[in-house]
GROMACS .gro file of C-alpha atoms in nm:
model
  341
    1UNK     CA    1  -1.264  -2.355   0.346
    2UNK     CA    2  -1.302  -2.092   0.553
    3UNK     CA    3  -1.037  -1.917   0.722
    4UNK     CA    4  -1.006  -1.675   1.044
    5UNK     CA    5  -0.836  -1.345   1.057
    6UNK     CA    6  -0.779  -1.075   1.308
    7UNK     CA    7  -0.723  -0.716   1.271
    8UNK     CA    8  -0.492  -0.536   1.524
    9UNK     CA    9  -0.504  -0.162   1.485
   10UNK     CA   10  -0.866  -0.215   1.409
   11UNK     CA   11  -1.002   0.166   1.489
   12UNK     CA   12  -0.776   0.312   1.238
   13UNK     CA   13  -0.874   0.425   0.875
   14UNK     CA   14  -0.630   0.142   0.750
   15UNK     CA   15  -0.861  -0.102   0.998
   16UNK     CA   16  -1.161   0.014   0.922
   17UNK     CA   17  -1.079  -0.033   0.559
   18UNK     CA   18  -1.000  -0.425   0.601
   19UNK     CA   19  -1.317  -0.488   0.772
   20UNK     CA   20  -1.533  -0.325   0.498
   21UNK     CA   21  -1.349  -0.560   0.254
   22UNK     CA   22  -1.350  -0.856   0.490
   23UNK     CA   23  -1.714  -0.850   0.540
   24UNK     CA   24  -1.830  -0.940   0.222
   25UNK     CA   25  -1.523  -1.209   0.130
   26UNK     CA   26  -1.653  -1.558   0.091
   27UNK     CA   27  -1.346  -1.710   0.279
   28UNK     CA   28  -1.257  -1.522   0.543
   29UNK     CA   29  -1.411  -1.423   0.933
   30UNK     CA   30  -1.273  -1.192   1.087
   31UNK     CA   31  -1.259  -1.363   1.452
   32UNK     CA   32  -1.115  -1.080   1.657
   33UNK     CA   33  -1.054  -0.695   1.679
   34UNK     CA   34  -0.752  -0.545   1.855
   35UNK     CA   35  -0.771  -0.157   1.986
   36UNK     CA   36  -0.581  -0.146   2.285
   37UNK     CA   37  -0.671   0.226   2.321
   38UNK     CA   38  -1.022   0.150   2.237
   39UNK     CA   39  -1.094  -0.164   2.405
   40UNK     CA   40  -1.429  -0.281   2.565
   41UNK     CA   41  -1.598  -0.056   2.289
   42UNK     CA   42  -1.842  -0.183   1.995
   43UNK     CA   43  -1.735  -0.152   1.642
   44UNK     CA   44  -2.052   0.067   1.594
   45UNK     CA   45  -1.909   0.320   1.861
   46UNK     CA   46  -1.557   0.353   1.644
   47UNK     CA   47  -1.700   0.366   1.293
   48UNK     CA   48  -2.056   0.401   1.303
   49UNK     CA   49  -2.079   0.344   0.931
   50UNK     CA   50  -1.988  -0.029   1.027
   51UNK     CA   51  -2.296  -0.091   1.317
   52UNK     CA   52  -2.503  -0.311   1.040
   53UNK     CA   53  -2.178  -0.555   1.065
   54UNK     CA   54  -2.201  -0.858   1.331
   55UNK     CA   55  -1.876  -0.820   1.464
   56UNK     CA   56  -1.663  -0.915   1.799
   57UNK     CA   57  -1.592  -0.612   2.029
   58UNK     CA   58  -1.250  -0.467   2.048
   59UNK     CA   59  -0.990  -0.616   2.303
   60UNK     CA   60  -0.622  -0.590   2.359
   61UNK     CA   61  -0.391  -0.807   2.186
   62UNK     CA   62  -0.333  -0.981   2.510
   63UNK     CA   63  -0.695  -1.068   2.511
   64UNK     CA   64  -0.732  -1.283   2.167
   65UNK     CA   65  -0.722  -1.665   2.176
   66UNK     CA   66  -0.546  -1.684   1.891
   67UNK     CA   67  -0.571  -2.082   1.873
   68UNK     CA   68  -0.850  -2.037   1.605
   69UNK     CA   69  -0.676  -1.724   1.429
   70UNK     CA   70  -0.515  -1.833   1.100
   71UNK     CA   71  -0.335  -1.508   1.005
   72UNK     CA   72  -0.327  -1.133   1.178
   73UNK     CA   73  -0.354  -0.791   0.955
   74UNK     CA   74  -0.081  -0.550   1.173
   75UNK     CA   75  -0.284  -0.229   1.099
   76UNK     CA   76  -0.020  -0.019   1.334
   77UNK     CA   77   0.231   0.261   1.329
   78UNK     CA   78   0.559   0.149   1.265
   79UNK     CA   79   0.704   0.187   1.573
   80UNK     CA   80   0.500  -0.011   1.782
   81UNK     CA   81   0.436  -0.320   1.486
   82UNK     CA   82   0.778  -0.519   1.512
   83UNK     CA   83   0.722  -0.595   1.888
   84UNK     CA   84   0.348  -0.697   1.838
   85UNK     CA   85   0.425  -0.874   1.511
   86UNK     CA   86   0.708  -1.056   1.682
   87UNK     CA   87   0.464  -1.183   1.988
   88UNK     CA   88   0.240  -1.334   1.781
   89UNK     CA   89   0.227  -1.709   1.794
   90UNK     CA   90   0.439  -1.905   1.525
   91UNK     CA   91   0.076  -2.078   1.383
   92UNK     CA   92  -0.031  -1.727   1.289
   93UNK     CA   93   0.087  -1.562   0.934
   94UNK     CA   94   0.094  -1.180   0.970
   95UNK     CA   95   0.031  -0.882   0.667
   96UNK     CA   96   0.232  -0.587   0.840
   97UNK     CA   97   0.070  -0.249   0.670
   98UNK     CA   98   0.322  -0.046   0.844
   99UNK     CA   99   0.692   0.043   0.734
  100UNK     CA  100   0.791  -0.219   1.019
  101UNK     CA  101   0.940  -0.455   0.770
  102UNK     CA  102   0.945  -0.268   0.457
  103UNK     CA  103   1.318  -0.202   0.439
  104UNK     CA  104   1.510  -0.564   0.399
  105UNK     CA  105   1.880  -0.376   0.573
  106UNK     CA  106   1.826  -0.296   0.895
  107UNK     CA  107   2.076  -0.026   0.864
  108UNK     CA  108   1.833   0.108   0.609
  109UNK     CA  109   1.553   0.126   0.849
  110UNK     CA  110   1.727   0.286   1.145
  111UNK     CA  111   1.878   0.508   0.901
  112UNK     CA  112   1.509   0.632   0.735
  113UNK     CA  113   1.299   0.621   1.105
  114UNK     CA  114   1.566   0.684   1.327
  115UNK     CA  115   1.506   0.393   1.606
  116UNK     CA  116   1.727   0.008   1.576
  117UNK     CA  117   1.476  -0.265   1.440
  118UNK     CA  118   1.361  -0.492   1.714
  119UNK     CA  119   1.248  -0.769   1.529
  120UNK     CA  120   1.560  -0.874   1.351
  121UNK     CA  121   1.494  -1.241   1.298
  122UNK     CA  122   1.161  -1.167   1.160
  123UNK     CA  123   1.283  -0.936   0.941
  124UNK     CA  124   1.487  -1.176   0.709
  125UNK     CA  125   1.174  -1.366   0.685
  126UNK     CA  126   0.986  -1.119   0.532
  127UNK     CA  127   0.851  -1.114   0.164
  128UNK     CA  128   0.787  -0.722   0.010
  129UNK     CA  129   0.424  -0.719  -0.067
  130UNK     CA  130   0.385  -0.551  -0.386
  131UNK     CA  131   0.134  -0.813  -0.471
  132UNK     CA  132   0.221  -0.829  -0.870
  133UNK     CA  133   0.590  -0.820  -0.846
  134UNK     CA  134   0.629  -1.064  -0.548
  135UNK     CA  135   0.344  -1.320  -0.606
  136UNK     CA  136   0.557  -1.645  -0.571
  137UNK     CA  137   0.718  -1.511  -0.268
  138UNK     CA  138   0.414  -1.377  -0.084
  139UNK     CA  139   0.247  -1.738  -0.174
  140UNK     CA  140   0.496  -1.893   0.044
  141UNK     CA  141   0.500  -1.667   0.319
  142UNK     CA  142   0.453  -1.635   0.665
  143UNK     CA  143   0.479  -1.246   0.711
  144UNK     CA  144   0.471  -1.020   0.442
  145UNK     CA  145   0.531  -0.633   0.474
  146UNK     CA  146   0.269  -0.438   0.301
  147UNK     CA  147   0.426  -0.109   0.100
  148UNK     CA  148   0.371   0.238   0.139
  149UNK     CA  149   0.089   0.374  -0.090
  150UNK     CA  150   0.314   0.603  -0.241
  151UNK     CA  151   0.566   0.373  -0.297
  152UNK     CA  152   0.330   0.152  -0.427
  153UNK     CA  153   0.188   0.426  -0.671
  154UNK     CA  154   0.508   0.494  -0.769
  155UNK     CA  155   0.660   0.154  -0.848
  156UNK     CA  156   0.363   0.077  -1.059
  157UNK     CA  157   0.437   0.322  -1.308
  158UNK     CA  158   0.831   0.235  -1.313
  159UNK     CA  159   0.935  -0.082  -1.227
  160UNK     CA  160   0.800  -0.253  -1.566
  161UNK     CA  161   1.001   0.049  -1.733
  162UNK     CA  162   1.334  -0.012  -1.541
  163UNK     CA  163   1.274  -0.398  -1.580
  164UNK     CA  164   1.209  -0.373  -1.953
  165UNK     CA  165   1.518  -0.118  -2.010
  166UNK     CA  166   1.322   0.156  -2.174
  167UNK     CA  167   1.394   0.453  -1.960
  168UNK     CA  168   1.693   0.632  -1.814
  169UNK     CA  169   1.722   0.494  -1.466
  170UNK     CA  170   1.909   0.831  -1.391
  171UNK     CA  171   1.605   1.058  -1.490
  172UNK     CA  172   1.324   1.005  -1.304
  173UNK     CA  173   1.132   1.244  -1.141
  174UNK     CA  174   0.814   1.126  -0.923
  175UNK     CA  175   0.567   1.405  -0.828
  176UNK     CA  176   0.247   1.303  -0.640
  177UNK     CA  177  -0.102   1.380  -0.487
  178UNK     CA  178  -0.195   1.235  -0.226
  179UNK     CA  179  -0.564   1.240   0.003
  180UNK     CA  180  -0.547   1.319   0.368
  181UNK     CA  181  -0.632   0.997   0.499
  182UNK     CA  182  -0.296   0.843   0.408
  183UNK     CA  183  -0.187   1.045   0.724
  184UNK     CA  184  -0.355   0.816   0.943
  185UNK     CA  185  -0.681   0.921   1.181
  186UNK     CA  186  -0.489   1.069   1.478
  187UNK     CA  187  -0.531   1.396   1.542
  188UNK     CA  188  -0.327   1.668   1.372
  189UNK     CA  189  -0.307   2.027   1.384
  190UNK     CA  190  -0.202   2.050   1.015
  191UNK     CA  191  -0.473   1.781   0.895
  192UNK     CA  192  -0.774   2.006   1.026
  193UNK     CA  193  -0.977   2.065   0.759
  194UNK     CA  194  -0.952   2.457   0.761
  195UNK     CA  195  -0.552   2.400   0.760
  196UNK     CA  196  -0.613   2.129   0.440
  197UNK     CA  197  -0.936   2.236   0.228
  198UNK     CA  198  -0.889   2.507  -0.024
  199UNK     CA  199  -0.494   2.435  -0.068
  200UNK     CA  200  -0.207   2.258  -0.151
  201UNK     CA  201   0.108   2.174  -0.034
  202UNK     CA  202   0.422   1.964  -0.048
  203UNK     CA  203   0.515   1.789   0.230
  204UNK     CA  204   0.784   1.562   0.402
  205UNK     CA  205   1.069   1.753   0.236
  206UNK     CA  206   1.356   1.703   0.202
  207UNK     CA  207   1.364   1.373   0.163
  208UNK     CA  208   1.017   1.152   0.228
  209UNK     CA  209   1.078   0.817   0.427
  210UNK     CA  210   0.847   0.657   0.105
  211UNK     CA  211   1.193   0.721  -0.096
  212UNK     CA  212   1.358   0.482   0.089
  213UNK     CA  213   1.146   0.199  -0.043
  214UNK     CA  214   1.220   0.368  -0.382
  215UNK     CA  215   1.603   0.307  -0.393
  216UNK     CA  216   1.542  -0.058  -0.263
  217UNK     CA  217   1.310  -0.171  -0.537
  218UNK     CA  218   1.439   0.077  -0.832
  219UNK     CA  219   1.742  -0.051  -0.804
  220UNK     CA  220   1.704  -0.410  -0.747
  221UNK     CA  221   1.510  -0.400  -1.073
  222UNK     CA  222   1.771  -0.203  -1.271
  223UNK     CA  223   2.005  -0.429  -1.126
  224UNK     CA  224   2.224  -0.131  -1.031
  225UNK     CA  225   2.150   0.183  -0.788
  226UNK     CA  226   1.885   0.427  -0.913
  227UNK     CA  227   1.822   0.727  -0.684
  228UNK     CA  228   1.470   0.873  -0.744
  229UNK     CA  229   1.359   1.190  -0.724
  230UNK     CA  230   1.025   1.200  -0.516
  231UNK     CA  231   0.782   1.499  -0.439
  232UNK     CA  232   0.450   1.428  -0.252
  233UNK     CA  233   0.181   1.649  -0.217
  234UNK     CA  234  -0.101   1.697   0.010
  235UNK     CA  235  -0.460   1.735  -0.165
  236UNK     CA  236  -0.798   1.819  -0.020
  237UNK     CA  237  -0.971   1.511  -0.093
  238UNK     CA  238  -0.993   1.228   0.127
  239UNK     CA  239  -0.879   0.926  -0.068
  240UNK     CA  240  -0.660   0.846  -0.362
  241UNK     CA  241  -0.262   0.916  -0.474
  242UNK     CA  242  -0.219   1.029  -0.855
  243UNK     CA  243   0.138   1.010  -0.948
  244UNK     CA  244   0.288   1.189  -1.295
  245UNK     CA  245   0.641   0.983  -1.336
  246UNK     CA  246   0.872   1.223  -1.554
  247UNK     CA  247   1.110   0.957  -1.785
  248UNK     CA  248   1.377   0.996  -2.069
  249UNK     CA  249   1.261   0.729  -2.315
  250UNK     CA  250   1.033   0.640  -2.643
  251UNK     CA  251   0.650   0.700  -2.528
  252UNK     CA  252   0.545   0.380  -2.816
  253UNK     CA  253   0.773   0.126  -2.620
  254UNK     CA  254   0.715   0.244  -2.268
  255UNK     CA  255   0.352   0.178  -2.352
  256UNK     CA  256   0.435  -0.135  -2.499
  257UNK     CA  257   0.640  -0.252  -2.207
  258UNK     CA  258   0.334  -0.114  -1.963
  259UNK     CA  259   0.062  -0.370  -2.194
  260UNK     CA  260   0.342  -0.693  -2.202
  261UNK     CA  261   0.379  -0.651  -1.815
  262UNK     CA  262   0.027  -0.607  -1.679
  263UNK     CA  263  -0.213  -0.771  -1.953
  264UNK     CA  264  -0.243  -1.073  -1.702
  265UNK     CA  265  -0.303  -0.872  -1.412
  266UNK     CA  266  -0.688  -0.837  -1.257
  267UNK     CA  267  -0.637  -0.508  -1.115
  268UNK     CA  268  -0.419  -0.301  -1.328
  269UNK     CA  269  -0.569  -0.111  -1.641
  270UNK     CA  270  -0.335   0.005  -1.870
  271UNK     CA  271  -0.463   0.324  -2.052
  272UNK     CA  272  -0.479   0.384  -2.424
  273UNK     CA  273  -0.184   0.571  -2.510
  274UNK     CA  274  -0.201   0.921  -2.474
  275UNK     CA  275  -0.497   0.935  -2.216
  276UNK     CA  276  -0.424   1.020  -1.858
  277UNK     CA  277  -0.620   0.853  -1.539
  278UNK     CA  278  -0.823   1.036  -1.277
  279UNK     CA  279  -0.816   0.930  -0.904
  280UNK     CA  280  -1.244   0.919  -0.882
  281UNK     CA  281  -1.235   0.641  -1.135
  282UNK     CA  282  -1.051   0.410  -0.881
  283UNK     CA  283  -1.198   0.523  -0.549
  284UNK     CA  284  -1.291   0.262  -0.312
  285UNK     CA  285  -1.186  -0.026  -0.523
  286UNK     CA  286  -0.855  -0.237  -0.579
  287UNK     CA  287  -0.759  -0.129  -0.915
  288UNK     CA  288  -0.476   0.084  -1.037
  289UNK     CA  289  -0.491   0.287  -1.348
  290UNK     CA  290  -0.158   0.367  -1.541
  291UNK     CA  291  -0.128   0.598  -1.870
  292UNK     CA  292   0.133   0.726  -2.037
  293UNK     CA  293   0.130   1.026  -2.239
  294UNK     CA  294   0.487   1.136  -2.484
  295UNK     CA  295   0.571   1.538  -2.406
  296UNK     CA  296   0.618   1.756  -2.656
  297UNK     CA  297   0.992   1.732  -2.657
  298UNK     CA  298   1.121   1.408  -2.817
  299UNK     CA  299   1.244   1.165  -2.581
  300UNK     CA  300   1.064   1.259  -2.304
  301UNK     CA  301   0.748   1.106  -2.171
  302UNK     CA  302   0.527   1.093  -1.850
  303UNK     CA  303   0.371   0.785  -1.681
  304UNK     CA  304   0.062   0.808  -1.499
  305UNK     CA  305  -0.044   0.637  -1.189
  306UNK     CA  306  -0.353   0.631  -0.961
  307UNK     CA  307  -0.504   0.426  -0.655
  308UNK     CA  308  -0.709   0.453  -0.377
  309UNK     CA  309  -0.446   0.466  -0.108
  310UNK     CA  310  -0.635   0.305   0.177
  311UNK     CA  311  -0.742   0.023  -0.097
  312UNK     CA  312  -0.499  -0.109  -0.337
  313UNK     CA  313  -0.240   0.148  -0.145
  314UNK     CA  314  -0.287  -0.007   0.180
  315UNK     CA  315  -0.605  -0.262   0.312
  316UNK     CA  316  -0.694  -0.398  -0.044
  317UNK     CA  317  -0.337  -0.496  -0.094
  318UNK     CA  318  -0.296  -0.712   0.224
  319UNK     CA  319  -0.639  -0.869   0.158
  320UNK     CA  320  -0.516  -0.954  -0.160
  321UNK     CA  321  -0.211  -1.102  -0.044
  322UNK     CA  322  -0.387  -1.228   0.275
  323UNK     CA  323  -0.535  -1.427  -0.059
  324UNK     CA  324  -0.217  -1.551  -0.190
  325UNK     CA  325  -0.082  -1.662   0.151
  326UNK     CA  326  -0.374  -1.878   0.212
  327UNK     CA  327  -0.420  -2.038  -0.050
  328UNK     CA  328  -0.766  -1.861  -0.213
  329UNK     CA  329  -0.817  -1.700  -0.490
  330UNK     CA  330  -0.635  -1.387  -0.557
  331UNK     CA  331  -0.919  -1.168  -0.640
  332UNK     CA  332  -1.187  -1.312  -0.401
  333UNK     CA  333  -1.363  -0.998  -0.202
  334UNK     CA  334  -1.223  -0.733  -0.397
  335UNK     CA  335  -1.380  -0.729  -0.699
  336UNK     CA  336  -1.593  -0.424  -0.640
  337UNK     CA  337  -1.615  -0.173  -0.867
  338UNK     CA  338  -1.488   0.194  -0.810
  339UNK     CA  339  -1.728   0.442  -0.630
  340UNK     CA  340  -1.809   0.720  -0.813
  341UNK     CA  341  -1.928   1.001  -0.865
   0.00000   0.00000   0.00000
């Protein structure tokens, strides 16, 4: 059976990502398109690689009927998604890609992005939607808060390590690469491609806001506090997030844990042992790719992550658990293989 979506925060890369997926799923329509900014416009006039689509024209949120609208993708910056989330009728089950509802303590939020939540009440009724670690949870629920694609990245290669026991949950060192479009499509000085191309650079230092998401879920699967440390860096490509996860542990039974944990899973490859994956063999596709590799000192050993961080990172995770809330099958409309070269 059918079932009818709408995207709100549709001209963004994160939007325009959902409606490439969406229009080739075999159970869902998208029925509306929200860009407030960008309203009264054609889909064809935002992302011209998207005019062979038959698709409504972009209105306001105000403007949906959203009688016929089974459940909204909140494609929006995080300080404008709790108040939109929270006006949306109590029929309608909501994916929120921002950091909106990310953080279960409050505190925590206002803490990492400096402004009090204002959706409280929704807030304790949202499920974390790391689709392979929360599947029961995000089955049952009625708004679920998509991750960060670095934190995402990142968990993949450690939380079946910390779960498992293998590693020292007080030695972990995450150091990433990540493409340019995981800093959204507004316009930015420093994301000019004469300020990006040719270069690379760390960025939100000290501390990024991803690390808060970090201590939550390291630490709820150590079952004590682990405190991270996290590096990202900006690369000049435009899709995809490698992370190399330095660990204390034994290389044979981190791989081992890595093969027990995801040998049921559709999208995540685990690597022969010792091989390392490449971002352009997951671009444009839902899969992750993990390796792990032992260094040349005993004891030590790094894990390997990669995704395309507006796919699996971002838009290919809510569609998959857009799947899992509505009762489809998990992997319908995101099947497709990686682009490449």
């Amino acid at each position: 059976m059918t079932k009818t979506v709408a995207i709100i925060g549709a001209s963004g890369y994160t939007g325009a990502e959902l409606i490439r997926l969406l229009a080739t799923h075999p159970d869902l329509r998208i029925g509306a398109l929200c860009a407030n900014a960008k309203a009264g416009l054609r889909i064809a006039q935002v992302f011209p690689h998207l005019r062979h689509l038959d698709l409504p024209a972009l209105v306001t949120v105000e403007e949906v009927d959203w009688s016929g609208i089974d459940l909204a993708f909140a494609a929006l910056p995080h300080g404008t998604s709790q108040e939109i989330v929270a006006s949306l009728p109590e029929h309608v089950k909501c994916i929120d890609l921002s950091a909106g509802f990310r953080l279960r303590d409050p505190a925590v939020y206002e803490k990492w992005y400096g402004d009090a939540h204002r959706a409280l009440h929704l807030q304790e009724r949202a499920v974390y939607g790391l689709s392979e670690f929360y599947r029961e949870q995000i089955s049952a629920a009625h708004l679920v808060a998509g991750t960060g694609c670095n934190a995402a990245t990142g968990m993949y290669a450690i939380l079946p390590l910390l779960s498992a026991g293998v590693i020292d949950p007080d030695e972990i060192i995450l150091d990433m690469i990540c493409g340019v479009s995981g800093a959204g499509r507004a316009a930015k000085e420093g994301m000019l491609h004469s300020e990006v191309s040719e270069g690379t650079h760390p960025y939100g230092l000290p501390v990024h806001r991803h690390t808060s998401e970090f201590d939550q879920e390291f630490s709820k699967a150590a079952g004590r506090k682990v405190e991270a440390i996290f590096t990202p860096h900006l690369m000049p490509a435009n899709r995809g997030i490698l992370c190399t996860a330095h660990v204390r542990g034994d290389a044979d039974a981190i791989h081992a844990a890595m093969v027990a944990r995801y040998k049921d899973e559709p999208f995540v490859v685990v690597l022969p042992q010792g091989e390392a994956p490449a971002t352009r063999h997951v671009r444009g596709s839902n899969f992750v790719h993990i390796g792990v590799v032992a260094d040349r000192r005993p004891g030590r050993v790094r894990v390997f992550s990669t995704l395309d961080n507006l796919a699996k990172g971002s838009s290919g995770q809510a569609v998959q658990n857009a799947n899992l809330m509505l009762g489809l099958e998990e992997t319908s409309g995101l099947t497709m293989a990686p682009v490449f070269p």
